[in-house]
Amino acid sequence: MPSRDVAIIGVGQSSFVRGYDGSIKELAFEAFREAMKDAGITQKDVDASIFCSAPEYDKQRSPAGVLAEYMGLVPQPTFYLETVCSSSSMGVKVGYGLIKSGLHDLVVVLGFQKMSEISSAESQERMGRGADIQWESPFGTMMPAYYALYAQAYMAANGLTPDDLMKVRIKSGTYGQINERAVYRKGVSEADFDATNPDARMAGPVASPLRVGDCCANADGSSCVILASAERAKSLSQKPVWLMGMGAASAAVNMTGRPDFAKGLQGPHLAAAEAYKMAGITPADVDVAEVHDCFTIAEIMAYEALGFAPVGDGKALIRAKETYKEGRIPVNVDGGLLSKGHPVGATGGSQMRTIVLQLRGEAGPMQVKDPEIGLVHNVGGVGLYNNVTILGR
């Protein structure tokens, strides 16, 4: 019996933009075409496909069938998967299971979102409905407010300051400038957060203590990850990247069911522990990471959940620039969600692509020196769905 280990043999991503002119089919095809070329395969090589998005933003109902037909992936089976912002990383987990079980040998996982099909106000309302529609969202809760609750509790307990959050955004801007696929490709400085300056573009309040610069932007985009069994990967790819460890966890939807907010989202702690155990490594073994920085506070909490810093001390990493490319643990050196933008269904796959390119030594100006192990941390909702994936050369 051949090994059922699973590898990534192809990755692709569209540019992330604020308003894509074409259809979701054309948008999805951009990432698919790049990934298929990267893997060196054709549609006949594909056993199954998984399409990932948050359907509230799409006018197309049941998009998997429409997209599979457009990509030339029929009559192979296709699936549709949604865990909001973590949809495509969860798609990779499901694809891994399909291959590991022996049901399929090669699976395409494609995440997409065309958020510009609806207005910003409509988008925020749909995000709010990701919470309990009986007990929370009718009262106006939205993503910035939820993460602001965590930021307030964290600041009160752990000495985090608005300047620490600003430093996360400055780092993001440093790398967003050199990522040709990012929405926001401008550098960010302290002056941009100066509330006394009427021209400071990042300083406007959103949900205290979060400001405009602390929040990622909606975007249109697609990403594609092609998974293969060990046997297929070795025959098809010169540089397979192996799925070493995968962890996932969920959390109570209602905030009243959550534990101490000052300790951050708890789901990523559980998912990370599971992934590390499966991979047989510790946090110290990770050479480069992509974390879900939908808000600046989310990146600080991720440092701690992933074991890069003790709980309450994530601020020390950004203060010392340890999460810059030259630091102890480079994080989001592609600009993260804060600079790339956040096309909900495509985000996890984009993070996977960045780590795959890093491990292959193909990340260009974003390249970290000789990484062997990379990590992807992807969160859906306010820590409702949590995925941690560890990749190795």
Short mmCIF file of C-alpha atoms in Angstrom, two decimals:
data_model
loop_
_atom_site.label_atom_id
_atom_site.label_comp_id
_atom_site.label_asym_id
_atom_site.label_seq_id
_atom_site.Cartn_x
_atom_site.Cartn_y
_atom_site.Cartn_z
CA MET A 1 0.00 0.00 0.00
CA PRO A 2 1.56 3.35 -1.03
CA SER A 3 1.94 6.10 1.58
CA ARG A 4 -1.17 8.25 2.10
CA ASP A 5 0.88 11.30 3.00
CA VAL A 6 -0.46 14.45 1.34
CA ALA A 7 1.42 17.24 -0.41
CA ILE A 8 0.65 20.57 -2.04
CA ILE A 9 1.84 20.43 -5.65
CA GLY A 10 0.37 23.66 -7.01
CA VAL A 11 -0.72 27.08 -5.77
CA GLY A 12 -2.27 30.11 -7.40
CA GLN A 13 -3.81 33.44 -6.52
CA SER A 14 -5.44 36.32 -8.33
CA SER A 15 -4.51 39.86 -7.48
CA PHE A 16 -6.68 41.06 -4.59
CA VAL A 17 -8.58 44.16 -5.68
CA ARG A 18 -11.33 46.42 -4.37
CA GLY A 19 -13.61 46.01 -7.39
CA TYR A 20 -13.21 43.15 -9.87
CA ASP A 21 -14.89 43.84 -13.20
CA GLY A 22 -15.57 40.25 -14.27
CA SER A 23 -17.78 37.44 -12.97
CA ILE A 24 -16.98 35.10 -10.08
CA LYS A 25 -16.19 32.45 -12.71
CA GLU A 26 -13.53 34.64 -14.29
CA LEU A 27 -12.19 35.66 -10.89
CA ALA A 28 -11.90 32.06 -9.71
CA PHE A 29 -10.26 31.01 -12.98
CA GLU A 30 -7.34 33.38 -12.42
CA ALA A 31 -6.14 31.43 -9.38
CA PHE A 32 -7.08 28.07 -10.90
CA ARG A 33 -5.09 28.69 -14.08
CA GLU A 34 -1.99 29.69 -12.14
CA ALA A 35 -2.20 26.69 -9.80
CA MET A 36 -2.75 24.19 -12.62
CA LYS A 37 0.26 25.60 -14.49
CA ASP A 38 2.28 25.51 -11.28
CA ALA A 39 1.39 21.84 -10.77
CA GLY A 40 1.93 20.98 -14.43
CA ILE A 41 -1.37 19.11 -14.74
CA THR A 42 -4.60 19.23 -16.72
CA GLN A 43 -8.23 18.84 -15.72
CA LYS A 44 -8.05 15.11 -16.53
CA ASP A 45 -5.62 14.66 -13.63
CA VAL A 46 -8.10 16.07 -11.08
CA ASP A 47 -10.18 13.57 -9.07
CA ALA A 48 -12.37 16.06 -7.17
CA SER A 49 -12.76 19.77 -6.45
CA ILE A 50 -13.75 21.78 -3.39
CA PHE A 51 -14.98 25.37 -3.78
CA CYS A 52 -14.93 27.63 -0.74
CA SER A 53 -16.64 30.95 -0.05
CA ALA A 54 -19.12 32.69 2.20
CA PRO A 55 -22.32 32.54 0.12
CA GLU A 56 -23.95 35.66 1.56
CA TYR A 57 -21.73 37.81 -0.65
CA ASP A 58 -22.44 35.99 -3.90
CA LYS A 59 -25.45 36.44 -6.15
CA GLN A 60 -24.84 32.95 -7.54
CA ARG A 61 -26.54 30.25 -5.50
CA SER A 62 -24.65 26.93 -5.18
CA PRO A 63 -21.55 28.25 -6.95
CA ALA A 64 -19.53 25.02 -6.81
CA GLY A 65 -21.38 23.43 -9.72
CA VAL A 66 -21.17 26.57 -11.84
CA LEU A 67 -17.46 27.00 -11.16
CA ALA A 68 -16.62 23.32 -11.66
CA GLU A 69 -18.24 23.43 -15.08
CA TYR A 70 -16.39 26.63 -16.00
CA MET A 71 -13.05 25.14 -14.89
CA GLY A 72 -13.62 21.95 -16.87
CA LEU A 73 -13.84 19.81 -13.74
CA VAL A 74 -16.99 17.85 -14.60
CA PRO A 75 -18.02 15.06 -14.31
CA GLN A 76 -15.66 14.66 -11.34
CA PRO A 77 -17.33 15.20 -7.94
CA THR A 78 -17.34 18.71 -6.54
CA PHE A 79 -18.10 20.02 -3.06
CA TYR A 80 -19.00 23.40 -1.60
CA LEU A 81 -17.57 24.37 1.79
CA GLU A 82 -18.16 27.39 4.01
CA THR A 83 -16.66 28.36 7.34
CA VAL A 84 -16.70 32.10 6.58
CA CYS A 85 -13.19 33.59 6.72
CA SER A 86 -11.50 30.19 7.17
CA SER A 87 -13.34 28.50 4.30
CA SER A 88 -10.38 27.70 2.06
CA SER A 89 -8.07 26.51 4.84
CA MET A 90 -10.91 24.25 6.01
CA GLY A 91 -11.20 23.18 2.37
CA VAL A 92 -7.56 22.09 2.49
CA LYS A 93 -8.30 20.10 5.66
CA VAL A 94 -11.25 18.37 3.98
CA GLY A 95 -9.20 17.73 0.83
CA TYR A 96 -6.46 16.24 2.99
CA GLY A 97 -9.04 13.89 4.51
CA LEU A 98 -10.34 12.83 1.09
CA ILE A 99 -6.83 11.89 0.00
CA LYS A 100 -5.74 10.39 3.31
CA SER A 101 -8.80 8.13 3.31
CA GLY A 102 -7.99 6.84 -0.15
CA LEU A 103 -11.15 8.19 -1.77
CA HIS A 104 -9.18 10.48 -4.10
CA ASP A 105 -5.57 11.07 -5.13
CA LEU A 106 -5.65 14.64 -6.43
CA VAL A 107 -7.98 17.39 -5.19
CA VAL A 108 -8.32 21.05 -6.21
CA VAL A 109 -9.28 23.45 -3.40
CA LEU A 110 -10.37 26.84 -4.71
CA GLY A 111 -11.42 29.77 -2.53
CA PHE A 112 -13.01 32.90 -3.92
CA GLN A 113 -15.03 35.97 -2.98
CA LYS A 114 -16.34 38.90 -4.94
CA MET A 115 -17.32 41.15 -2.08
CA SER A 116 -17.88 44.16 -4.32
CA GLU A 117 -21.12 42.63 -5.58
CA ILE A 118 -22.81 44.23 -2.57
CA SER A 119 -22.32 47.57 -0.81
CA SER A 120 -20.04 48.09 2.18
CA ALA A 121 -23.08 48.55 4.44
CA GLU A 122 -24.61 45.31 3.17
CA SER A 123 -21.30 43.54 3.67
CA GLN A 124 -21.08 44.67 7.30
CA GLU A 125 -24.67 43.56 7.92
CA ARG A 126 -23.91 40.11 6.54
CA MET A 127 -20.78 39.85 8.66
CA GLY A 128 -22.88 40.72 11.70
CA ARG A 129 -25.25 37.88 10.84
CA GLY A 130 -22.33 35.53 11.33
CA ALA A 131 -23.23 35.89 15.00
CA ASP A 132 -26.37 34.48 16.60
CA ILE A 133 -29.26 36.18 14.79
CA GLN A 134 -31.53 35.80 17.82
CA TRP A 135 -29.36 37.01 20.66
CA GLU A 136 -26.50 39.11 19.24
CA SER A 137 -26.62 40.46 15.69
CA PRO A 138 -29.99 42.27 16.13
CA PHE A 139 -28.19 44.56 18.57
CA GLY A 140 -25.78 45.80 15.92
CA THR A 141 -22.69 43.74 16.60
CA MET A 142 -20.17 43.69 13.76
CA MET A 143 -16.63 42.36 13.35
CA PRO A 144 -14.76 45.53 14.43
CA ALA A 145 -16.86 45.73 17.60
CA TYR A 146 -16.22 42.11 18.51
CA TYR A 147 -12.47 42.43 18.12
CA ALA A 148 -12.57 45.75 19.97
CA LEU A 149 -14.00 43.89 22.98
CA TYR A 150 -10.97 41.61 22.94
CA ALA A 151 -8.62 44.55 22.47
CA GLN A 152 -10.12 46.44 25.41
CA ALA A 153 -9.87 43.46 27.75
CA TYR A 154 -6.39 42.62 26.55
CA MET A 155 -5.13 46.16 27.02
CA ALA A 156 -6.54 46.39 30.53
CA ALA A 157 -4.91 43.14 31.62
CA ASN A 158 -1.65 43.00 29.68
CA GLY A 159 -0.32 46.51 29.17
CA LEU A 160 -0.84 46.54 25.42
CA THR A 161 -1.03 50.06 23.97
CA PRO A 162 -2.52 51.59 20.81
CA ASP A 163 1.07 52.16 19.68
CA ASP A 164 1.68 48.40 19.81
CA LEU A 165 -1.29 47.88 17.50
CA MET A 166 0.06 50.62 15.26
CA LYS A 167 3.38 48.76 15.04
CA VAL A 168 1.57 45.71 13.65
CA ARG A 169 0.07 47.87 10.90
CA ILE A 170 3.39 49.50 10.12
CA LYS A 171 4.94 46.03 9.68
CA SER A 172 2.07 45.03 7.42
CA GLY A 173 2.62 48.10 5.26
CA THR A 174 6.32 47.36 5.04
CA TYR A 175 5.58 44.10 3.23
CA GLY A 176 2.39 45.12 1.46
CA GLN A 177 4.54 47.47 -0.61
CA ILE A 178 6.49 44.55 -2.08
CA ASN A 179 3.55 42.17 -2.63
CA GLU A 180 2.29 42.73 -6.16
CA ARG A 181 -0.97 40.86 -5.36
CA ALA A 182 -1.95 43.09 -2.41
CA VAL A 183 -4.75 45.67 -2.40
CA TYR A 184 -2.90 48.18 -0.22
CA ARG A 185 0.64 48.76 -1.45
CA LYS A 186 1.60 51.86 0.50
CA GLY A 187 3.92 52.16 3.42
CA VAL A 188 2.45 53.15 6.79
CA SER A 189 4.10 55.47 9.31
CA GLU A 190 3.40 56.75 12.80
CA ALA A 191 2.22 60.01 11.27
CA ASP A 192 -0.64 58.13 9.62
CA PHE A 193 -2.00 57.35 13.10
CA ASP A 194 -1.64 60.88 14.48
CA ALA A 195 -5.17 61.85 15.54
CA THR A 196 -4.19 65.53 15.67
CA ASN A 197 -3.38 65.50 11.96
CA PRO A 198 -6.52 65.94 9.83
CA ASP A 199 -4.77 64.18 6.94
CA ALA A 200 -3.84 61.08 8.96
CA ARG A 201 -5.50 58.32 6.94
CA MET A 202 -5.26 55.59 9.60
CA ALA A 203 -6.33 57.55 12.68
CA GLY A 204 -10.11 57.67 12.36
CA PRO A 205 -12.05 55.80 15.07
CA VAL A 206 -13.91 52.59 14.15
CA ALA A 207 -14.60 50.76 17.43
CA SER A 208 -12.45 51.87 20.34
CA PRO A 209 -9.55 51.19 20.58
CA LEU A 210 -9.50 50.10 16.93
CA ARG A 211 -8.93 52.77 14.29
CA VAL A 212 -9.13 52.66 10.52
CA GLY A 213 -5.54 51.45 10.32
CA ASP A 214 -6.24 48.61 12.73
CA CYS A 215 -8.79 47.01 10.37
CA CYS A 216 -8.33 45.05 7.16
CA ALA A 217 -10.26 45.91 4.03
CA ASN A 218 -12.76 43.88 2.03
CA ALA A 219 -11.49 42.71 -1.35
CA ASP A 220 -12.28 40.59 -4.38
CA GLY A 221 -9.96 37.68 -5.01
CA SER A 222 -9.37 33.98 -5.48
CA SER A 223 -6.81 31.40 -4.39
CA CYS A 224 -6.17 27.80 -5.36
CA VAL A 225 -4.32 24.94 -3.66
CA ILE A 226 -3.81 21.58 -5.37
CA LEU A 227 -3.35 18.56 -3.11
CA ALA A 228 -2.01 15.15 -4.10
CA SER A 229 -1.22 11.82 -2.49
CA ALA A 230 2.46 11.05 -1.92
CA GLU A 231 2.61 8.75 -4.92
CA ARG A 232 1.06 11.33 -7.27
CA ALA A 233 3.03 14.20 -5.74
CA LYS A 234 6.37 12.47 -6.28
CA SER A 235 5.53 11.65 -9.88
CA LEU A 236 4.20 15.12 -10.73
CA SER A 237 6.15 17.65 -8.66
CA GLN A 238 9.80 18.58 -8.30
CA LYS A 239 9.09 20.60 -5.12
CA PRO A 240 6.17 19.10 -3.19
CA VAL A 241 5.35 20.81 0.10
CA TRP A 242 4.05 18.38 2.69
CA LEU A 243 1.11 18.77 5.06
CA MET A 244 2.80 17.88 8.36
CA GLY A 245 0.17 18.84 10.90
CA MET A 246 -3.41 20.07 10.97
CA GLY A 247 -5.46 21.29 13.90
CA ALA A 248 -8.95 22.73 14.15
CA ALA A 249 -11.26 23.91 16.91
CA SER A 250 -14.47 25.87 17.36
CA ALA A 251 -15.82 28.25 19.98
CA ALA A 252 -19.15 29.43 21.36
CA VAL A 253 -20.89 31.75 18.91
CA ASN A 254 -22.32 34.02 21.62
CA MET A 255 -19.79 36.18 23.43
CA THR A 256 -21.43 35.36 26.76
CA GLY A 257 -20.22 31.79 26.26
CA ARG A 258 -16.58 32.80 25.89
CA PRO A 259 -13.91 32.58 28.63
CA ASP A 260 -11.57 35.40 29.72
CA PHE A 261 -11.29 37.89 26.84
CA ALA A 262 -7.93 39.08 28.16
CA LYS A 263 -6.44 35.70 27.18
CA GLY A 264 -7.50 36.10 23.56
CA LEU A 265 -9.35 33.71 21.27
CA GLN A 266 -9.10 30.21 22.74
CA GLY A 267 -9.84 28.16 19.61
CA PRO A 268 -6.44 28.86 18.01
CA HIS A 269 -4.67 27.63 21.17
CA LEU A 270 -6.44 24.27 20.81
CA ALA A 271 -5.95 24.07 17.05
CA ALA A 272 -2.26 24.92 17.35
CA ALA A 273 -1.64 22.29 20.04
CA GLU A 274 -3.28 19.66 17.83
CA ALA A 275 -1.26 20.69 14.77
CA TYR A 276 2.04 20.72 16.65
CA LYS A 277 1.35 17.28 18.10
CA MET A 278 0.49 15.83 14.69
CA ALA A 279 3.61 17.37 13.11
CA GLY A 280 5.82 16.32 16.02
CA ILE A 281 7.30 19.80 16.42
CA THR A 282 7.19 22.76 18.80
CA PRO A 283 6.61 26.46 18.11
CA ALA A 284 10.38 27.00 18.15
CA ASP A 285 10.66 24.85 15.00
CA VAL A 286 8.49 27.18 12.88
CA ASP A 287 10.56 29.30 10.48
CA VAL A 288 7.83 31.48 8.93
CA ALA A 289 4.13 32.01 9.64
CA GLU A 290 0.99 33.47 8.14
CA VAL A 291 -1.58 34.52 10.74
CA HIS A 292 -5.11 35.84 10.40
CA ASP A 293 -4.62 39.56 11.05
CA CYS A 294 -8.13 40.80 10.22
CA PHE A 295 -7.44 43.37 12.94
CA THR A 296 -4.13 44.36 14.52
CA ILE A 297 -5.20 42.88 17.85
CA ALA A 298 -5.81 39.55 16.09
CA GLU A 299 -2.13 39.30 15.12
CA ILE A 300 -0.99 39.95 18.68
CA MET A 301 -3.38 37.28 19.99
CA ALA A 302 -2.15 34.86 17.31
CA TYR A 303 1.47 35.23 18.47
CA GLU A 304 0.40 33.89 21.83
CA ALA A 305 -2.04 31.23 20.64
CA LEU A 306 0.67 29.74 18.43
CA GLY A 307 3.21 29.67 21.25
CA PHE A 308 5.54 32.29 19.80
CA ALA A 309 5.17 34.29 23.03
CA PRO A 310 3.58 33.65 26.45
CA VAL A 311 0.00 34.82 26.95
CA GLY A 312 0.09 38.55 27.65
CA ASP A 313 3.52 39.05 26.12
CA GLY A 314 2.82 39.09 22.38
CA LYS A 315 3.47 42.83 22.41
CA ALA A 316 7.15 42.14 23.10
CA LEU A 317 7.54 40.50 19.69
CA ILE A 318 6.28 43.46 17.70
CA ARG A 319 8.12 45.95 19.88
CA ALA A 320 11.42 44.14 19.21
CA LYS A 321 10.57 43.57 15.52
CA GLU A 322 10.94 39.82 16.06
CA THR A 323 8.12 39.16 13.59
CA TYR A 324 9.80 41.07 10.77
CA LYS A 325 11.49 39.12 7.97
CA GLU A 326 14.87 39.30 9.72
CA GLY A 327 13.45 38.50 13.16
CA ARG A 328 13.16 35.33 15.24
CA ILE A 329 9.79 34.33 13.77
CA PRO A 330 8.78 36.19 10.58
CA VAL A 331 5.00 36.67 10.44
CA ASN A 332 2.90 37.94 7.52
CA VAL A 333 5.81 39.05 5.39
CA ASP A 334 3.39 39.23 2.46
CA GLY A 335 1.53 42.09 4.19
CA GLY A 336 -1.14 39.90 5.78
CA LEU A 337 -4.84 40.65 5.52
CA LEU A 338 -4.19 44.21 6.64
CA SER A 339 -2.36 44.95 3.37
CA LYS A 340 -3.44 42.17 1.01
CA GLY A 341 -7.13 42.66 1.76
CA HIS A 342 -9.58 40.01 2.90
CA PRO A 343 -11.67 38.31 0.18
CA VAL A 344 -13.29 36.02 2.73
CA GLY A 345 -13.34 32.67 0.92
CA ALA A 346 -9.92 33.16 -0.68
CA THR A 347 -7.92 34.22 2.37
CA GLY A 348 -6.84 30.84 3.76
CA GLY A 349 -5.67 29.64 0.36
CA SER A 350 -3.70 32.85 -0.13
CA GLN A 351 -1.96 32.24 3.18
CA MET A 352 -1.15 28.67 2.09
CA ARG A 353 0.27 29.96 -1.18
CA THR A 354 2.58 32.36 0.63
CA ILE A 355 3.99 29.61 2.84
CA VAL A 356 4.39 27.20 -0.08
CA LEU A 357 6.36 29.83 -2.01
CA GLN A 358 8.47 30.51 1.08
CA LEU A 359 9.33 26.83 1.54
CA ARG A 360 10.22 26.51 -2.14
CA GLY A 361 12.43 29.60 -1.98
CA GLU A 362 10.21 31.33 -4.55
CA ALA A 363 8.82 34.27 -2.54
CA GLY A 364 10.96 36.92 -4.25
CA PRO A 365 11.50 40.09 -2.21
CA MET A 366 9.40 38.61 0.61
CA GLN A 367 11.63 35.54 0.93
CA VAL A 368 12.73 34.47 4.41
CA LYS A 369 16.17 32.87 4.61
CA ASP A 370 16.04 29.11 4.01
CA PRO A 371 12.81 28.12 5.86
CA GLU A 372 12.04 24.43 6.34
CA ILE A 373 8.75 24.61 8.27
CA GLY A 374 5.91 27.08 7.82
CA LEU A 375 2.61 27.64 9.59
CA VAL A 376 -0.79 28.98 8.53
CA HIS A 377 -3.28 30.28 11.13
CA ASN A 378 -6.72 31.06 9.68
CA VAL A 379 -9.79 32.11 11.68
CA GLY A 380 -13.45 32.24 10.68
CA GLY A 381 -15.71 34.77 12.37
CA VAL A 382 -14.62 35.90 15.83
CA GLY A 383 -12.68 32.72 16.49
CA LEU A 384 -15.73 30.59 15.75
CA TYR A 385 -13.75 28.40 13.32
CA ASN A 386 -10.02 27.99 13.82
CA ASN A 387 -7.48 26.21 11.63
CA VAL A 388 -3.74 25.80 12.09
CA THR A 389 -1.80 24.04 9.33
CA ILE A 390 1.89 23.16 9.42
CA LEU A 391 3.74 22.70 6.14
CA GLY A 392 7.21 21.35 5.51
CA ARG A 393 9.66 20.88 2.64
#
